[in-house]
C-alpha cells in the first residue's frame, strides 16, 4: 500500500506543477513593441540533403592501374617481338 500512496503523491505533485505554471503565465503578459523592429528567434533544424555517391576507387588509383596495365602491355609486346624469329628478306 505505501507504493500506491507514493504514486498518488507524485501525480498530485504533477498537477500542482501545472497549476503553478498557469499562475506564472498569468503573472507575465505579452508585450509587443509598437515602434522599432521585432526580432524572432528561429530554431535551427537539420536538413537532409541528397546522398552523394562516392567512387569505389579514387582517381589516383585508377590512373596508377592504367599506367600499370600500359606497362604490362608494352612488356608483352616486347616479349612477343623477341620470341618471333627474325625474318630475312632477300
PDB file of N, CA and C in Angstrom:
ATOM      1  N   UNK A   1       0.803  -1.209   0.000  1.00  0.00           N
ATOM      2  CA  UNK A   1       0.000   0.000   0.000  1.00  0.00           C
ATOM      3  C   UNK A   1       0.842   1.269   0.000  1.00  0.00           C
ATOM      4  N   UNK A   2       2.011   1.277   0.635  1.00  0.00           N
ATOM      5  CA  UNK A   2       2.772   2.515   0.633  1.00  0.00           C
ATOM      6  C   UNK A   2       3.198   2.931  -0.777  1.00  0.00           C
ATOM      7  N   UNK A   3       3.402   1.957  -1.662  1.00  0.00           N
ATOM      8  CA  UNK A   3       3.807   2.320  -3.020  1.00  0.00           C
ATOM      9  C   UNK A   3       2.704   3.080  -3.730  1.00  0.00           C
ATOM     10  N   UNK A   4       1.472   2.650  -3.570  1.00  0.00           N
ATOM     11  CA  UNK A   4       0.349   3.321  -4.213  1.00  0.00           C
ATOM     12  C   UNK A   4       0.201   4.739  -3.674  1.00  0.00           C
ATOM     13  N   UNK A   5       0.403   4.891  -2.394  1.00  0.00           N
ATOM     14  CA  UNK A   5       0.291   6.217  -1.795  1.00  0.00           C
ATOM     15  C   UNK A   5       1.367   7.132  -2.366  1.00  0.00           C
ATOM     16  N   UNK A   6       2.564   6.570  -2.588  1.00  0.00           N
ATOM     17  CA  UNK A   6       3.640   7.366  -3.169  1.00  0.00           C
ATOM     18  C   UNK A   6       3.305   7.810  -4.583  1.00  0.00           C
ATOM     19  N   UNK A   7       2.686   6.927  -5.351  1.00  0.00           N
ATOM     20  CA  UNK A   7       2.312   7.288  -6.714  1.00  0.00           C
ATOM     21  C   UNK A   7       1.249   8.375  -6.723  1.00  0.00           C
ATOM     22  N   UNK A   8       0.311   8.279  -5.795  1.00  0.00           N
ATOM     23  CA  UNK A   8      -0.717   9.316  -5.728  1.00  0.00           C
ATOM     24  C   UNK A   8      -0.097  10.664  -5.409  1.00  0.00           C
ATOM     25  N   UNK A   9       0.885  10.640  -4.514  1.00  0.00           N
ATOM     26  CA  UNK A   9       1.561  11.884  -4.158  1.00  0.00           C
ATOM     27  C   UNK A   9       2.294  12.475  -5.355  1.00  0.00           C
ATOM     28  N   UNK A  10       2.906  11.590  -6.174  1.00  0.00           N
ATOM     29  CA  UNK A  10       3.612  12.077  -7.363  1.00  0.00           C
ATOM     30  C   UNK A  10       2.646  12.687  -8.357  1.00  0.00           C
ATOM     31  N   UNK A  11       1.497  12.039  -8.557  1.00  0.00           N
ATOM     32  CA  UNK A  11       0.526  12.561  -9.504  1.00  0.00           C
ATOM     33  C   UNK A  11      -0.020  13.906  -9.051  1.00  0.00           C
ATOM     34  N   UNK A  12      -0.289  14.007  -7.754  1.00  0.00           N
ATOM     35  CA  UNK A  12      -0.807  15.281  -7.255  1.00  0.00           C
ATOM     36  C   UNK A  12       0.275  16.357  -7.369  1.00  0.00           C
ATOM     37  N   UNK A  13       1.545  15.961  -7.230  1.00  0.00           N
ATOM     38  CA  UNK A  13       2.639  16.914  -7.396  1.00  0.00           C
ATOM     39  C   UNK A  13       2.707  17.435  -8.821  1.00  0.00           C
ATOM     40  N   UNK A  14       2.455  16.565  -9.778  1.00  0.00           N
ATOM     41  CA  UNK A  14       2.465  16.991 -11.184  1.00  0.00           C
ATOM     42  C   UNK A  14       1.336  17.966 -11.456  1.00  0.00           C
ATOM     43  N   UNK A  15       0.169  17.702 -10.884  1.00  0.00           N
ATOM     44  CA  UNK A  15      -0.964  18.602 -11.093  1.00  0.00           C
ATOM     45  C   UNK A  15      -0.692  19.968 -10.488  1.00  0.00           C
ATOM     46  N   UNK A  16      -0.030  19.985  -9.345  1.00  0.00           N
ATOM     47  CA  UNK A  16       0.267  21.263  -8.707  1.00  0.00           C
ATOM     48  C   UNK A  16       1.299  22.028  -9.536  1.00  0.00           C
ATOM     49  N   UNK A  17       2.214  21.313 -10.185  1.00  0.00           N
ATOM     50  CA  UNK A  17       3.180  21.975 -11.059  1.00  0.00           C
ATOM     51  C   UNK A  17       2.476  22.639 -12.233  1.00  0.00           C
ATOM     52  N   UNK A  18       1.487  21.956 -12.810  1.00  0.00           N
ATOM     53  CA  UNK A  18       0.742  22.541 -13.922  1.00  0.00           C
ATOM     54  C   UNK A  18      -0.001  23.792 -13.478  1.00  0.00           C
ATOM     55  N   UNK A  19      -0.587  23.771 -12.301  1.00  0.00           N
ATOM     56  CA  UNK A  19      -1.296  24.951 -11.803  1.00  0.00           C
ATOM     57  C   UNK A  19      -0.305  26.070 -11.503  1.00  0.00           C
ATOM     58  N   UNK A  20       0.894  25.726 -11.012  1.00  0.00           N
ATOM     59  CA  UNK A  20       1.930  26.733 -10.775  1.00  0.00           C
ATOM     60  C   UNK A  20       2.334  27.406 -12.082  1.00  0.00           C
ATOM     61  N   UNK A  21       2.460  26.596 -13.152  1.00  0.00           N
ATOM     62  CA  UNK A  21       2.832  27.151 -14.468  1.00  0.00           C
ATOM     63  C   UNK A  21       1.742  28.102 -14.959  1.00  0.00           C
ATOM     64  N   UNK A  22       0.484  27.756 -14.743  1.00  0.00           N
ATOM     65  CA  UNK A  22      -0.618  28.618 -15.164  1.00  0.00           C
ATOM     66  C   UNK A  22      -0.558  29.938 -14.400  1.00  0.00           C
ATOM     67  N   UNK A  23      -0.244  29.868 -13.116  1.00  0.00           N
ATOM     68  CA  UNK A  23      -0.127  31.084 -12.313  1.00  0.00           C
ATOM     69  C   UNK A  23       1.035  31.944 -12.803  1.00  0.00           C
ATOM     70  N   UNK A  24       2.168  31.296 -13.171  1.00  0.00           N
ATOM     71  CA  UNK A  24       3.330  32.044 -13.657  1.00  0.00           C
ATOM     72  C   UNK A  24       2.987  32.751 -14.970  1.00  0.00           C
ATOM     73  N   UNK A  25       2.254  32.056 -15.849  1.00  0.00           N
ATOM     74  CA  UNK A  25       1.875  32.661 -17.128  1.00  0.00           C
ATOM     75  C   UNK A  25       0.953  33.857 -16.909  1.00  0.00           C
ATOM     76  N   UNK A  26       0.079  33.741 -15.958  1.00  0.00           N
ATOM     77  CA  UNK A  26      -0.847  34.844 -15.705  1.00  0.00           C
ATOM     78  C   UNK A  26      -0.108  36.040 -15.091  1.00  0.00           C
ATOM     79  N   UNK A  27       1.026  35.805 -14.432  1.00  0.00           N
ATOM     80  CA  UNK A  27       1.799  36.901 -13.843  1.00  0.00           C
ATOM     81  C   UNK A  27       2.449  37.754 -14.922  1.00  0.00           C
ATOM     82  N   UNK A  28       2.845  37.129 -16.034  1.00  0.00           N
ATOM     83  CA  UNK A  28       3.514  37.850 -17.105  1.00  0.00           C
ATOM     84  C   UNK A  28       2.547  38.038 -18.263  1.00  0.00           C
ATOM     85  N   UNK A  29       2.544  39.216 -18.846  1.00  0.00           N
ATOM     86  CA  UNK A  29       1.719  39.420 -20.020  1.00  0.00           C
ATOM     87  C   UNK A  29       2.628  39.721 -21.210  1.00  0.00           C
ATOM     88  N   UNK A  30       2.151  39.360 -22.364  1.00  0.00           N
ATOM     89  CA  UNK A  30       2.946  39.511 -23.581  1.00  0.00           C
ATOM     90  C   UNK A  30       2.947  40.969 -24.008  1.00  0.00           C
ATOM     91  N   UNK A  31       4.123  41.486 -24.356  1.00  0.00           N
ATOM     92  CA  UNK A  31       4.248  42.874 -24.778  1.00  0.00           C
ATOM     93  C   UNK A  31       4.844  42.895 -26.173  1.00  0.00           C
ATOM     94  N   UNK A  32       4.154  43.540 -27.109  1.00  0.00           N
ATOM     95  CA  UNK A  32       4.662  43.697 -28.465  1.00  0.00           C
ATOM     96  C   UNK A  32       4.998  45.165 -28.689  1.00  0.00           C
ATOM     97  N   UNK A  33       6.168  45.440 -29.271  1.00  0.00           N
ATOM     98  CA  UNK A  33       6.536  46.841 -29.488  1.00  0.00           C
ATOM     99  C   UNK A  33       5.678  47.485 -30.586  1.00  0.00           C
ATOM    100  N   UNK A  34       5.371  48.762 -30.399  1.00  0.00           N
ATOM    101  CA  UNK A  34       4.583  49.491 -31.397  1.00  0.00           C
ATOM    102  C   UNK A  34       5.503  50.196 -32.383  1.00  0.00           C
ATOM    103  N   UNK A  35       6.760  50.398 -32.019  1.00  0.00           N
ATOM    104  CA  UNK A  35       7.731  51.007 -32.911  1.00  0.00           C
ATOM    105  C   UNK A  35       8.998  50.169 -32.885  1.00  0.00           C
ATOM    106  N   UNK A  36       9.833  50.311 -33.929  1.00  0.00           N
ATOM    107  CA  UNK A  36      11.098  49.597 -33.966  1.00  0.00           C
ATOM    108  C   UNK A  36      10.965  48.248 -34.653  1.00  0.00           C
ATOM    109  N   UNK A  37      11.930  47.418 -34.443  1.00  0.00           N
ATOM    110  CA  UNK A  37      11.965  46.119 -35.109  1.00  0.00           C
ATOM    111  C   UNK A  37      11.578  45.012 -34.141  1.00  0.00           C
ATOM    112  N   UNK A  38      10.890  44.036 -34.677  1.00  0.00           N
ATOM    113  CA  UNK A  38      10.516  42.871 -33.887  1.00  0.00           C
ATOM    114  C   UNK A  38      11.455  41.739 -34.274  1.00  0.00           C
ATOM    115  N   UNK A  39      12.119  41.164 -33.311  1.00  0.00           N
ATOM    116  CA  UNK A  39      13.076  40.090 -33.565  1.00  0.00           C
ATOM    117  C   UNK A  39      12.443  38.757 -33.205  1.00  0.00           C
ATOM    118  N   UNK A  40      12.575  37.793 -34.123  1.00  0.00           N
ATOM    119  CA  UNK A  40      12.050  36.455 -33.871  1.00  0.00           C
ATOM    120  C   UNK A  40      13.207  35.481 -33.965  1.00  0.00           C
ATOM    121  N   UNK A  41      13.388  34.660 -32.943  1.00  0.00           N
ATOM    122  CA  UNK A  41      14.452  33.663 -32.964  1.00  0.00           C
ATOM    123  C   UNK A  41      13.907  32.393 -33.586  1.00  0.00           C
ATOM    124  N   UNK A  42      14.647  31.870 -34.541  1.00  0.00           N
ATOM    125  CA  UNK A  42      14.226  30.660 -35.231  1.00  0.00           C
ATOM    126  C   UNK A  42      15.086  29.499 -34.748  1.00  0.00           C
ATOM    127  N   UNK A  43      14.463  28.379 -34.527  1.00  0.00           N
ATOM    128  CA  UNK A  43      15.197  27.195 -34.080  1.00  0.00           C
ATOM    129  C   UNK A  43      15.765  26.504 -35.314  1.00  0.00           C
ATOM    130  N   UNK A  44      17.070  26.263 -35.308  1.00  0.00           N
ATOM    131  CA  UNK A  44      17.690  25.595 -36.448  1.00  0.00           C
ATOM    132  C   UNK A  44      17.372  24.109 -36.398  1.00  0.00           C
ATOM    133  N   UNK A  45      17.088  23.569 -37.560  1.00  0.00           N
ATOM    134  CA  UNK A  45      16.794  22.149 -37.659  1.00  0.00           C
ATOM    135  C   UNK A  45      17.716  21.532 -38.697  1.00  0.00           C
ATOM    136  N   UNK A  46      17.862  20.224 -38.614  1.00  0.00           N
ATOM    137  CA  UNK A  46      18.715  19.525 -39.577  1.00  0.00           C
ATOM    138  C   UNK A  46      17.984  19.413 -40.906  1.00  0.00           C
ATOM    139  N   UNK A  47      18.722  19.637 -41.987  1.00  0.00           N
ATOM    140  CA  UNK A  47      18.169  19.499 -43.323  1.00  0.00           C
ATOM    141  C   UNK A  47      18.871  18.329 -43.984  1.00  0.00           C
ATOM    142  N   UNK A  48      18.096  17.362 -44.449  1.00  0.00           N
ATOM    143  CA  UNK A  48      18.678  16.201 -45.097  1.00  0.00           C
ATOM    144  C   UNK A  48      18.915  16.509 -46.566  1.00  0.00           C
ATOM    145  N   UNK A  49      20.124  16.258 -47.021  1.00  0.00           N
ATOM    146  CA  UNK A  49      20.495  16.503 -48.409  1.00  0.00           C
ATOM    147  C   UNK A  49      20.470  15.199 -49.189  1.00  0.00           C
ATOM    148  N   UNK A  50      20.476  15.352 -50.503  1.00  0.00           N
ATOM    149  CA  UNK A  50      20.529  14.192 -51.370  1.00  0.00           C
ATOM    150  C   UNK A  50      21.872  13.489 -51.146  1.00  0.00           C
ATOM    151  N   UNK A  51      21.875  12.166 -50.992  1.00  0.00           N
ATOM    152  CA  UNK A  51      23.149  11.475 -50.752  1.00  0.00           C
ATOM    153  C   UNK A  51      24.074  11.579 -51.958  1.00  0.00           C
ATOM    154  N   UNK A  52      25.344  11.724 -51.695  1.00  0.00           N
ATOM    155  CA  UNK A  52      26.338  11.833 -52.756  1.00  0.00           C
ATOM    156  C   UNK A  52      27.008  10.477 -52.924  1.00  0.00           C
ATOM    157  N   UNK A  53      27.076  10.022 -54.170  1.00  0.00           N
ATOM    158  CA  UNK A  53      27.719   8.743 -54.447  1.00  0.00           C
ATOM    159  C   UNK A  53      29.217   8.955 -54.564  1.00  0.00           C
ATOM    160  N   UNK A  54      29.957   8.180 -53.832  1.00  0.00           N
ATOM    161  CA  UNK A  54      31.409   8.263 -53.878  1.00  0.00           C
ATOM    162  C   UNK A  54      31.940   7.108 -54.721  1.00  0.00           C
ATOM    163  N   UNK A  55      32.985   7.358 -55.511  1.00  0.00           N
ATOM    164  CA  UNK A  55      33.531   6.267 -56.317  1.00  0.00           C
ATOM    165  C   UNK A  55      34.191   5.215 -55.435  1.00  0.00           C
ATOM    166  N   UNK A  56      34.135   3.970 -55.900  1.00  0.00           N
ATOM    167  CA  UNK A  56      34.775   2.898 -55.137  1.00  0.00           C
ATOM    168  C   UNK A  56      36.290   3.009 -55.204  1.00  0.00           C
ATOM    169  N   UNK A  57      36.792   3.523 -56.330  1.00  0.00           N
ATOM    170  CA  UNK A  57      38.232   3.718 -56.488  1.00  0.00           C
ATOM    171  C   UNK A  57      38.494   5.203 -56.672  1.00  0.00           C
ATOM    172  N   UNK A  58      39.593   5.658 -56.113  1.00  0.00           N
ATOM    173  CA  UNK A  58      39.946   7.060 -56.290  1.00  0.00           C
ATOM    174  C   UNK A  58      40.515   7.265 -57.695  1.00  0.00           C
ATOM    175  N   UNK A  59      40.510   8.495 -58.141  1.00  0.00           N
ATOM    176  CA  UNK A  59      41.037   8.802 -59.468  1.00  0.00           C
ATOM    177  C   UNK A  59      42.521   8.448 -59.555  1.00  0.00           C
ATOM    178  N   UNK A  60      43.257   8.690 -58.496  1.00  0.00           N
ATOM    179  CA  UNK A  60      44.684   8.375 -58.481  1.00  0.00           C
ATOM    180  C   UNK A  60      44.904   6.879 -58.643  1.00  0.00           C
ATOM    181  N   UNK A  61      44.113   6.073 -57.950  1.00  0.00           N
ATOM    182  CA  UNK A  61      44.243   4.623 -58.055  1.00  0.00           C
ATOM    183  C   UNK A  61      43.924   4.159 -59.476  1.00  0.00           C
ATOM    184  N   UNK A  62      42.896   4.753 -60.090  1.00  0.00           N
ATOM    185  CA  UNK A  62      42.558   4.393 -61.472  1.00  0.00           C
ATOM    186  C   UNK A  62      43.699   4.754 -62.418  1.00  0.00           C
ATOM    187  N   UNK A  63      44.321   5.925 -62.232  1.00  0.00           N
ATOM    188  CA  UNK A  63      45.452   6.328 -63.086  1.00  0.00           C
ATOM    189  C   UNK A  63      46.619   5.361 -62.918  1.00  0.00           C
ATOM    190  N   UNK A  64      46.913   4.975 -61.673  1.00  0.00           N
ATOM    191  CA  UNK A  64      48.009   4.029 -61.433  1.00  0.00           C
ATOM    192  C   UNK A  64      47.726   2.680 -62.081  1.00  0.00           C
ATOM    193  N   UNK A  65      46.487   2.223 -62.013  1.00  0.00           N
ATOM    194  CA  UNK A  65      46.133   0.951 -62.640  1.00  0.00           C
ATOM    195  C   UNK A  65      46.278   1.029 -64.154  1.00  0.00           C
ATOM    196  N   UNK A  66      45.880   2.154 -64.756  1.00  0.00           N
ATOM    197  CA  UNK A  66      46.040   2.330 -66.208  1.00  0.00           C
ATOM    198  C   UNK A  66      47.511   2.328 -66.587  1.00  0.00           C
ATOM    199  N   UNK A  67      48.348   3.027 -65.799  1.00  0.00           N
ATOM    200  CA  UNK A  67      49.788   3.054 -66.084  1.00  0.00           C
ATOM    201  C   UNK A  67      50.381   1.653 -65.971  1.00  0.00           C
ATOM    202  N   UNK A  68      49.972   0.904 -64.964  1.00  0.00           N
ATOM    203  CA  UNK A  68      50.480  -0.448 -64.766  1.00  0.00           C
ATOM    204  C   UNK A  68      50.040  -1.355 -65.916  1.00  0.00           C
ATOM    205  N   UNK A  69      48.793  -1.210 -66.341  1.00  0.00           N
ATOM    206  CA  UNK A  69      48.285  -2.010 -67.460  1.00  0.00           C
ATOM    207  C   UNK A  69      49.052  -1.669 -68.741  1.00  0.00           C
ATOM    208  N   UNK A  70      49.323  -0.392 -68.969  1.00  0.00           N
ATOM    209  CA  UNK A  70      50.076   0.019 -70.154  1.00  0.00           C
ATOM    210  C   UNK A  70      51.493  -0.545 -70.109  1.00  0.00           C
ATOM    211  N   UNK A  71      52.129  -0.527 -68.937  1.00  0.00           N
ATOM    212  CA  UNK A  71      53.484  -1.069 -68.807  1.00  0.00           C
ATOM    213  C   UNK A  71      53.482  -2.572 -69.077  1.00  0.00           C
ATOM    214  N   UNK A  72      52.475  -3.292 -68.582  1.00  0.00           N
ATOM    215  CA  UNK A  72      52.392  -4.726 -68.833  1.00  0.00           C
ATOM    216  C   UNK A  72      52.163  -5.011 -70.310  1.00  0.00           C
ATOM    217  N   UNK A  73      51.383  -4.205 -70.979  1.00  0.00           N
ATOM    218  CA  UNK A  73      51.142  -4.375 -72.412  1.00  0.00           C
ATOM    219  C   UNK A  73      52.434  -4.194 -73.213  1.00  0.00           C
ATOM    220  N   UNK A  74      53.215  -3.171 -72.860  1.00  0.00           N
ATOM    221  CA  UNK A  74      54.470  -2.952 -73.595  1.00  0.00           C
ATOM    222  C   UNK A  74      55.445  -4.105 -73.357  1.00  0.00           C
ATOM    223  N   UNK A  75      55.480  -4.638 -72.135  1.00  0.00           N
ATOM    224  CA  UNK A  75      56.360  -5.780 -71.838  1.00  0.00           C
ATOM    225  C   UNK A  75      55.929  -6.991 -72.656  1.00  0.00           C
ATOM    226  N   UNK A  76      54.618  -7.246 -72.748  1.00  0.00           N
ATOM    227  CA  UNK A  76      54.132  -8.373 -73.555  1.00  0.00           C
ATOM    228  C   UNK A  76      54.513  -8.197 -75.021  1.00  0.00           C
ATOM    229  N   UNK A  77      54.378  -6.985 -75.532  1.00  0.00           N
ATOM    230  CA  UNK A  77      54.722  -6.721 -76.936  1.00  0.00           C
ATOM    231  C   UNK A  77      56.219  -6.974 -77.169  1.00  0.00           C
ATOM    232  N   UNK A  78      57.051  -6.544 -76.233  1.00  0.00           N
ATOM    233  CA  UNK A  78      58.492  -6.761 -76.372  1.00  0.00           C
ATOM    234  C   UNK A  78      58.818  -8.251 -76.316  1.00  0.00           C
ATOM    235  N   UNK A  79      58.166  -8.984 -75.437  1.00  0.00           N
ATOM    236  CA  UNK A  79      58.406 -10.434 -75.345  1.00  0.00           C
ATOM    237  C   UNK A  79      57.967 -11.138 -76.614  1.00  0.00           C
ATOM    238  N   UNK A  80      56.853 -10.724 -77.162  1.00  0.00           N
ATOM    239  CA  UNK A  80      56.369 -11.324 -78.408  1.00  0.00           C
ATOM    240  C   UNK A  80      57.338 -11.027 -79.555  1.00  0.00           C
ATOM    241  N   UNK A  81      57.901  -9.815 -79.560  1.00  0.00           N
ATOM    242  CA  UNK A  81      58.838  -9.441 -80.613  1.00  0.00           C
ATOM    243  C   UNK A  81      60.128 -10.249 -80.486  1.00  0.00           C
ATOM    244  N   UNK A  82      60.557 -10.553 -79.265  1.00  0.00           N
ATOM    245  CA  UNK A  82      61.779 -11.322 -79.052  1.00  0.00           C
ATOM    246  C   UNK A  82      61.578 -12.794 -79.424  1.00  0.00           C
ATOM    247  N   UNK A  83      60.383 -13.356 -79.214  1.00  0.00           N
ATOM    248  CA  UNK A  83      60.123 -14.759 -79.488  1.00  0.00           C
ATOM    249  C   UNK A  83      60.056 -15.032 -80.999  1.00  0.00           C
ATOM    250  N   UNK A  84      59.590 -14.065 -81.755  1.00  0.00           N
ATOM    251  CA  UNK A  84      59.480 -14.281 -83.189  1.00  0.00           C
ATOM    252  C   UNK A  84      60.893 -14.340 -83.804  1.00  0.00           C
ATOM    253  N   UNK A  85      61.106 -15.328 -84.650  1.00  0.00           N
ATOM    254  CA  UNK A  85      62.445 -15.390 -85.284  1.00  0.00           C
ATOM    255  C   UNK A  85      62.582 -14.249 -86.289  1.00  0.00           C
ATOM    256  N   UNK A  86      63.764 -13.715 -86.386  1.00  0.00           N
ATOM    257  CA  UNK A  86      63.954 -12.611 -87.330  1.00  0.00           C
ATOM    258  C   UNK A  86      63.732 -13.114 -88.766  1.00  0.00           C
ATOM    259  N   UNK A  87      62.999 -12.350 -89.509  1.00  0.00           N
ATOM    260  CA  UNK A  87      62.714 -12.717 -90.887  1.00  0.00           C
ATOM    261  C   UNK A  87      63.773 -12.052 -91.795  1.00  0.00           C
ATOM    262  N   UNK A  88      64.378 -12.875 -92.600  1.00  0.00           N
ATOM    263  CA  UNK A  88      65.387 -12.346 -93.520  1.00  0.00           C
ATOM    264  C   UNK A  88      64.728 -12.210 -94.884  1.00  0.00           C
ATOM    265  N   UNK A  89      64.766 -11.037 -95.374  1.00  0.00           N
ATOM    266  CA  UNK A  89      64.160 -10.806 -96.692  1.00  0.00           C
ATOM    267  C   UNK A  89      65.258 -10.623 -97.727  1.00  0.00           C
ATOM    268  N   UNK A  90      65.055 -11.226 -98.895  1.00  0.00           N
ATOM    269  CA  UNK A  90      66.082 -11.127 -99.963  1.00  0.00           C
ATOM    270  C   UNK A  90      65.650 -10.266-101.058  1.00  0.00           C
TER     271      UNK A  90
END
